[in-house]
PDB file of C-alpha atoms in Angstrom:
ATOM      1  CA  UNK U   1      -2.627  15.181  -6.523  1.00 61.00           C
ATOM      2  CA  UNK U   2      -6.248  16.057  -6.487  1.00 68.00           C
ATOM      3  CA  UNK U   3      -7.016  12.420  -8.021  1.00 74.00           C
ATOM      4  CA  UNK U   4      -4.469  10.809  -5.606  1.00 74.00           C
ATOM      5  CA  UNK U   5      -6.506  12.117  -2.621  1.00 73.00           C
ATOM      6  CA  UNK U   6     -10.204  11.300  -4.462  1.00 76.00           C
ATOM      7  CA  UNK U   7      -9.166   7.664  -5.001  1.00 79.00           C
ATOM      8  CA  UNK U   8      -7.671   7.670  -1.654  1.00 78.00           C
ATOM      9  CA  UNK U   9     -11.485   8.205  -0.090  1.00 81.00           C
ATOM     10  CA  UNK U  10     -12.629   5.598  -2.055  1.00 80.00           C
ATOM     11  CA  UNK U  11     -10.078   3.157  -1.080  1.00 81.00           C
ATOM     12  CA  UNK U  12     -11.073   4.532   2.957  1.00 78.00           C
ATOM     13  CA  UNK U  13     -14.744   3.781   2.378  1.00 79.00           C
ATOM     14  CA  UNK U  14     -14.202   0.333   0.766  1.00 80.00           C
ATOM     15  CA  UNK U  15     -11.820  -0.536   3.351  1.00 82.00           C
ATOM     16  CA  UNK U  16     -14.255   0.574   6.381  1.00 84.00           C
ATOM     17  CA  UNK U  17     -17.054  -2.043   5.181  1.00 77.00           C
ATOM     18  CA  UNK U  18     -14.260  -4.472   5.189  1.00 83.00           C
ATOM     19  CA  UNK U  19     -13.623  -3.686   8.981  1.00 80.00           C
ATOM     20  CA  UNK U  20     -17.272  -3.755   9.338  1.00 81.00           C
ATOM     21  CA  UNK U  21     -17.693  -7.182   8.171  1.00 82.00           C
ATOM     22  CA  UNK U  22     -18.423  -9.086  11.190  1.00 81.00           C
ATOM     23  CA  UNK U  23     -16.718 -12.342   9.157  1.00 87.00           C
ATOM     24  CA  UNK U  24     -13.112 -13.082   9.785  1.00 87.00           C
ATOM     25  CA  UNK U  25     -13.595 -15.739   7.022  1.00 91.00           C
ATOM     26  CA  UNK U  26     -15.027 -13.615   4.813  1.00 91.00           C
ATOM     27  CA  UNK U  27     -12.100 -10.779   5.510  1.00 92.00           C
ATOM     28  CA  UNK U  28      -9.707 -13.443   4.818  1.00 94.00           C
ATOM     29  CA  UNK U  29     -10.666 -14.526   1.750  1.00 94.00           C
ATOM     30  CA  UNK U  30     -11.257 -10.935   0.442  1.00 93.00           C
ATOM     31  CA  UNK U  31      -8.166  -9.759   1.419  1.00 94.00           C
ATOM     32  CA  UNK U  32      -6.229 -12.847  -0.027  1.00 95.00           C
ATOM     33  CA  UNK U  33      -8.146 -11.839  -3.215  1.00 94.00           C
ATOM     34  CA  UNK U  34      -7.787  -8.261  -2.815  1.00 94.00           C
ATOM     35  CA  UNK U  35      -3.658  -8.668  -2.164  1.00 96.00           C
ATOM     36  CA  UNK U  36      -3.540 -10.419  -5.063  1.00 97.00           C
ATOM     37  CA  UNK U  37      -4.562  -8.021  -7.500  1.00 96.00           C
ATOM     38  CA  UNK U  38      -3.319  -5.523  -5.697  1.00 96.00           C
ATOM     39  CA  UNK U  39       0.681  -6.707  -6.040  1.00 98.00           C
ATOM     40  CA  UNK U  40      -0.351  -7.828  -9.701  1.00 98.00           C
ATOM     41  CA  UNK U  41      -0.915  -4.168 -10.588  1.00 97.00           C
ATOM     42  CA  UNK U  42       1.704  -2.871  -8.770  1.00 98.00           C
ATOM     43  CA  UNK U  43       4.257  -5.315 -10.449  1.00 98.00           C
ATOM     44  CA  UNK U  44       2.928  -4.807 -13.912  1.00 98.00           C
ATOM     45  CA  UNK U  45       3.288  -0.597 -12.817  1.00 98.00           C
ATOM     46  CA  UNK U  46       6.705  -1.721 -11.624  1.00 98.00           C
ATOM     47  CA  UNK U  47       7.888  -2.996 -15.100  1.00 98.00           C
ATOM     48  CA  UNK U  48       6.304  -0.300 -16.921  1.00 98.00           C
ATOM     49  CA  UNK U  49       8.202   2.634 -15.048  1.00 98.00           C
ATOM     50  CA  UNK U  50      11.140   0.672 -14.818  1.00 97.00           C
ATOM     51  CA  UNK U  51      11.392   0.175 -19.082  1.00 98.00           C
ATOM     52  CA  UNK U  52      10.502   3.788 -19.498  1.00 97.00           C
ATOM     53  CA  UNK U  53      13.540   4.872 -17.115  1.00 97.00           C
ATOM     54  CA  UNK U  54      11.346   6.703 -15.282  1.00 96.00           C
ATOM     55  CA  UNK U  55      12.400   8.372 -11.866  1.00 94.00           C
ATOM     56  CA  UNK U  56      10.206   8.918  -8.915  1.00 94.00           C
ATOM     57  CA  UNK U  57      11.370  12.986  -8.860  1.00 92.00           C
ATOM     58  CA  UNK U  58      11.110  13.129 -12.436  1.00 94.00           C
ATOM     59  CA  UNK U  59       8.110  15.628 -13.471  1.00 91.00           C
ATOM     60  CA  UNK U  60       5.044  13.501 -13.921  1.00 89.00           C
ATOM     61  CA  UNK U  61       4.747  11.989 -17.186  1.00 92.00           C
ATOM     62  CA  UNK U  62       2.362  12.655 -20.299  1.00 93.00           C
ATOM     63  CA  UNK U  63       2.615   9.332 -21.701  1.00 96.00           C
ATOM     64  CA  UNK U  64      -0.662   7.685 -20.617  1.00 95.00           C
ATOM     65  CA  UNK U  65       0.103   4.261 -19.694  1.00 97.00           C
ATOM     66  CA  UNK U  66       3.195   5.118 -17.990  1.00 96.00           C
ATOM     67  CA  UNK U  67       1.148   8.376 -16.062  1.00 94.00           C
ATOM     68  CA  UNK U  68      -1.561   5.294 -15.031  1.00 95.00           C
ATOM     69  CA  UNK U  69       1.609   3.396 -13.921  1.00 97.00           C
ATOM     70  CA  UNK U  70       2.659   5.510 -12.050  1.00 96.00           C
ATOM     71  CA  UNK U  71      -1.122   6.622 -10.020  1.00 93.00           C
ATOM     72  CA  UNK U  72      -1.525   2.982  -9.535  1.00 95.00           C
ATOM     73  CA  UNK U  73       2.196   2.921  -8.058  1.00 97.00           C
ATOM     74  CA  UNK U  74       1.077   5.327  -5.502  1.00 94.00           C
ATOM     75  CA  UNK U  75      -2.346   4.383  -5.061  1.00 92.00           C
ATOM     76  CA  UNK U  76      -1.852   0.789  -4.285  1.00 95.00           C
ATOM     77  CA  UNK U  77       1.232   1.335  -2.102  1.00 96.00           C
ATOM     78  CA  UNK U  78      -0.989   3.695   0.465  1.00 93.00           C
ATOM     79  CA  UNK U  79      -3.980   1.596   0.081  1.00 93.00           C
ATOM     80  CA  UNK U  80      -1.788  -1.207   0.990  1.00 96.00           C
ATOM     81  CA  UNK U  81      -0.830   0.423   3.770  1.00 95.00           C
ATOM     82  CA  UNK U  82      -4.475   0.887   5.034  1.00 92.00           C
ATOM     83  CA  UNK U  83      -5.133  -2.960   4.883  1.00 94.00           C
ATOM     84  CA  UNK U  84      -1.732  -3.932   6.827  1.00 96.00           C
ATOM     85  CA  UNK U  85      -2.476  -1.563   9.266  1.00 94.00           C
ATOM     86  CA  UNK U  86      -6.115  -2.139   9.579  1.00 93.00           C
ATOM     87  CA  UNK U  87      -5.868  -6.536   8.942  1.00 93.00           C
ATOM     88  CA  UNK U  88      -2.242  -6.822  10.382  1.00 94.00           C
ATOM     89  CA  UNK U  89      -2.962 -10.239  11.339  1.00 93.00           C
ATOM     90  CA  UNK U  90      -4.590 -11.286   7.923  1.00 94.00           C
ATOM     91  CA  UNK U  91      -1.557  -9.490   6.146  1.00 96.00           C
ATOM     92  CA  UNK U  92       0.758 -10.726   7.808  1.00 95.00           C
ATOM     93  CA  UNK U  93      -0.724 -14.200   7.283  1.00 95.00           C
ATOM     94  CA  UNK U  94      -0.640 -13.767   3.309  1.00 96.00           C
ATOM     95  CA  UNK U  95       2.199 -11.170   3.028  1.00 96.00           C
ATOM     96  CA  UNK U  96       4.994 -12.883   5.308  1.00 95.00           C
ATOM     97  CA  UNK U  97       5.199 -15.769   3.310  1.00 94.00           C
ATOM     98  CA  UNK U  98       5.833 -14.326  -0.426  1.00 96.00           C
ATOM     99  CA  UNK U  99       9.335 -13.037  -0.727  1.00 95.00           C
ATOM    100  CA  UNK U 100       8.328 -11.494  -4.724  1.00 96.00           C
ATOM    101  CA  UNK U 101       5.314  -8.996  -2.823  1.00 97.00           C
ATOM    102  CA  UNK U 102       7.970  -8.205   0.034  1.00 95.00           C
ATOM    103  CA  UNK U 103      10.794  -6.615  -3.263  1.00 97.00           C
ATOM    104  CA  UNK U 104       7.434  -5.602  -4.927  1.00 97.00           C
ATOM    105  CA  UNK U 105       6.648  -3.536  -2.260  1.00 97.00           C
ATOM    106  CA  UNK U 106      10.164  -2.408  -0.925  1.00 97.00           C
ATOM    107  CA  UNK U 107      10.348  -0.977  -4.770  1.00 98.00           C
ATOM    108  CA  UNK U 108       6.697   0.888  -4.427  1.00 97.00           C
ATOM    109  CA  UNK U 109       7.769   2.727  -0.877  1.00 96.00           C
ATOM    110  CA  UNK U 110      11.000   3.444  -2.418  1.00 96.00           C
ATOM    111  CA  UNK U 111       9.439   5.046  -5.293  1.00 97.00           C
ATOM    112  CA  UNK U 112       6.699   6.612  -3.077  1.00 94.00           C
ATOM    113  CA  UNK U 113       9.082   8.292  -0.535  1.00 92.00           C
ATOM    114  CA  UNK U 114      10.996   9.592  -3.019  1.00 94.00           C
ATOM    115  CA  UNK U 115       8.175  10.965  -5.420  1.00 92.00           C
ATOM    116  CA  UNK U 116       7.307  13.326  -3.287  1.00 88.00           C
ATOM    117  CA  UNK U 117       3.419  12.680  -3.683  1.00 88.00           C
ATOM    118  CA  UNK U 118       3.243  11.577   0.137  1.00 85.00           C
ATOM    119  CA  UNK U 119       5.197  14.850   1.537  1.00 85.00           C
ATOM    120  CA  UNK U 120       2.994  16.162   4.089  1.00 74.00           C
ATOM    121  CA  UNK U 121      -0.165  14.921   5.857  1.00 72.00           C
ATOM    122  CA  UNK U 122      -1.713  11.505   6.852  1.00 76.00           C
ATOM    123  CA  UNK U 123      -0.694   9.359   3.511  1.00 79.00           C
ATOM    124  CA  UNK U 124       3.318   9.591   4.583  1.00 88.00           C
ATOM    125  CA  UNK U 125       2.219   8.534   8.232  1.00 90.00           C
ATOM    126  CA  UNK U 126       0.633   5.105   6.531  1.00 91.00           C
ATOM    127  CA  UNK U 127       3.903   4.300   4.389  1.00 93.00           C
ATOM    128  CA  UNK U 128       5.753   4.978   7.963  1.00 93.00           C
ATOM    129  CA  UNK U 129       3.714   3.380  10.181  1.00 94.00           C
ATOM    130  CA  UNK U 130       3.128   0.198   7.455  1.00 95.00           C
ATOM    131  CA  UNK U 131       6.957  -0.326   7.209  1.00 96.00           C
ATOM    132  CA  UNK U 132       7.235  -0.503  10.989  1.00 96.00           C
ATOM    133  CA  UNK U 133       4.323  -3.097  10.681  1.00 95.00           C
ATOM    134  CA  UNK U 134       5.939  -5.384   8.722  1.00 95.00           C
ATOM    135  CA  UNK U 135       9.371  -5.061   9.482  1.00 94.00           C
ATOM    136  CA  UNK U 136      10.473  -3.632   6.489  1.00 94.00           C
ATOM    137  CA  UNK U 137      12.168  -0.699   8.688  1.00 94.00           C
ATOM    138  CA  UNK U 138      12.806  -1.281  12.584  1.00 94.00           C
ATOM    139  CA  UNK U 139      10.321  -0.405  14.892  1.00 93.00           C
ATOM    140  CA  UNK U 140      10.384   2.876  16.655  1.00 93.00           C
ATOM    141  CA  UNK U 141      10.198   3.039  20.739  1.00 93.00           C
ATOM    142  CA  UNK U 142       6.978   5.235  20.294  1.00 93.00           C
ATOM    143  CA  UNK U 143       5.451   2.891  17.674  1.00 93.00           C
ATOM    144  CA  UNK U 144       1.705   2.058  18.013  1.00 91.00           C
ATOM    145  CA  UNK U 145      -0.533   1.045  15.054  1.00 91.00           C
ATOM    146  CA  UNK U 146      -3.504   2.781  15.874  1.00 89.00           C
ATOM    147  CA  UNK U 147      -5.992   0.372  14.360  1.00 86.00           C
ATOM    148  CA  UNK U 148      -4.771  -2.875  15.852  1.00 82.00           C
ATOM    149  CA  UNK U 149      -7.192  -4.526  18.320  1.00 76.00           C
ATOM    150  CA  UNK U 150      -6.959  -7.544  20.872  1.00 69.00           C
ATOM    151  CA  UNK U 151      -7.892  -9.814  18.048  1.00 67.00           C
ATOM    152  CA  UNK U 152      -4.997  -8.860  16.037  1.00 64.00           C
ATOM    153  CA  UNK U 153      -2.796 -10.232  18.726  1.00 63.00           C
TER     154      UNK U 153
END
């Protein structure tokens, strides 16, 4: 958990220069590049958890590759999250469109809501407030994605 939050901050800090970058060009093409590799991983993590039978509530594992499955699971699912939520527009330009990312990433909440990792605190607000970005669960009357700006809309 203590590496889950560390790798989180990094993820934060990379993502702030991102918003920084005056370039909507340049934030396109990144995050097309970024998404990418980003739902590469998280597929590959997919298929690795999935042929070791692995459960979300099981205890963590010991096996190495299927422990670094299962961190990337979680890690790329929240940071994710940040970049729909911070680039809904650019997400929802690249992520709309591919119908293998949308299953990819219905599988990685599923197995991130029920792992328990995201219980508590400002990483379960991301998952929730990401699925309500994209559509992936309804919309609730309240919801407000507190990063999006004019020139998202």
């Amino acid at each position: 958990k203590h590496l889950f939050e560390v790798k989180r901050k990094d993820q934060l800090n990379a993502l702030k220069n991102l918003v920084d970058l005056n370039d909507v060009n340049q934030q396109y093409k990144i995050i097309d590049i970024m998404l990418k590799g980003l739902f590469k991983v998280l597929e590959d993590s997919r298929v690795v958890l999935v042929a070791a039978n692995l459960q979300p509530d099981d205890p963590f594992p010991l096996d190495d590759k299927i422990k670094e499955a299962y961190s990337h699971v979680v890690e790329n699912t929240a940071f994710f999250g940040d970049v729909a939520l911070r680039f809904p527009r650019i997400v929802h330009h690249y992520y709309d469109r591919n119908t293998e990312w949308e299953k990819t990433l219905r599988w990685g909440l599923s197995f991130c809501n029920q792992s328990g990792v995201f219980n508590g605190g400002n990483h379960q607000q991301v998952l929730t407030l990401m699925s309500q970005e994209l559509g992936i669960t309804e919309k609730s009357p309240d919801f407000i994605n507190p990063y999006r700006t004019e020139k998202d809309d």
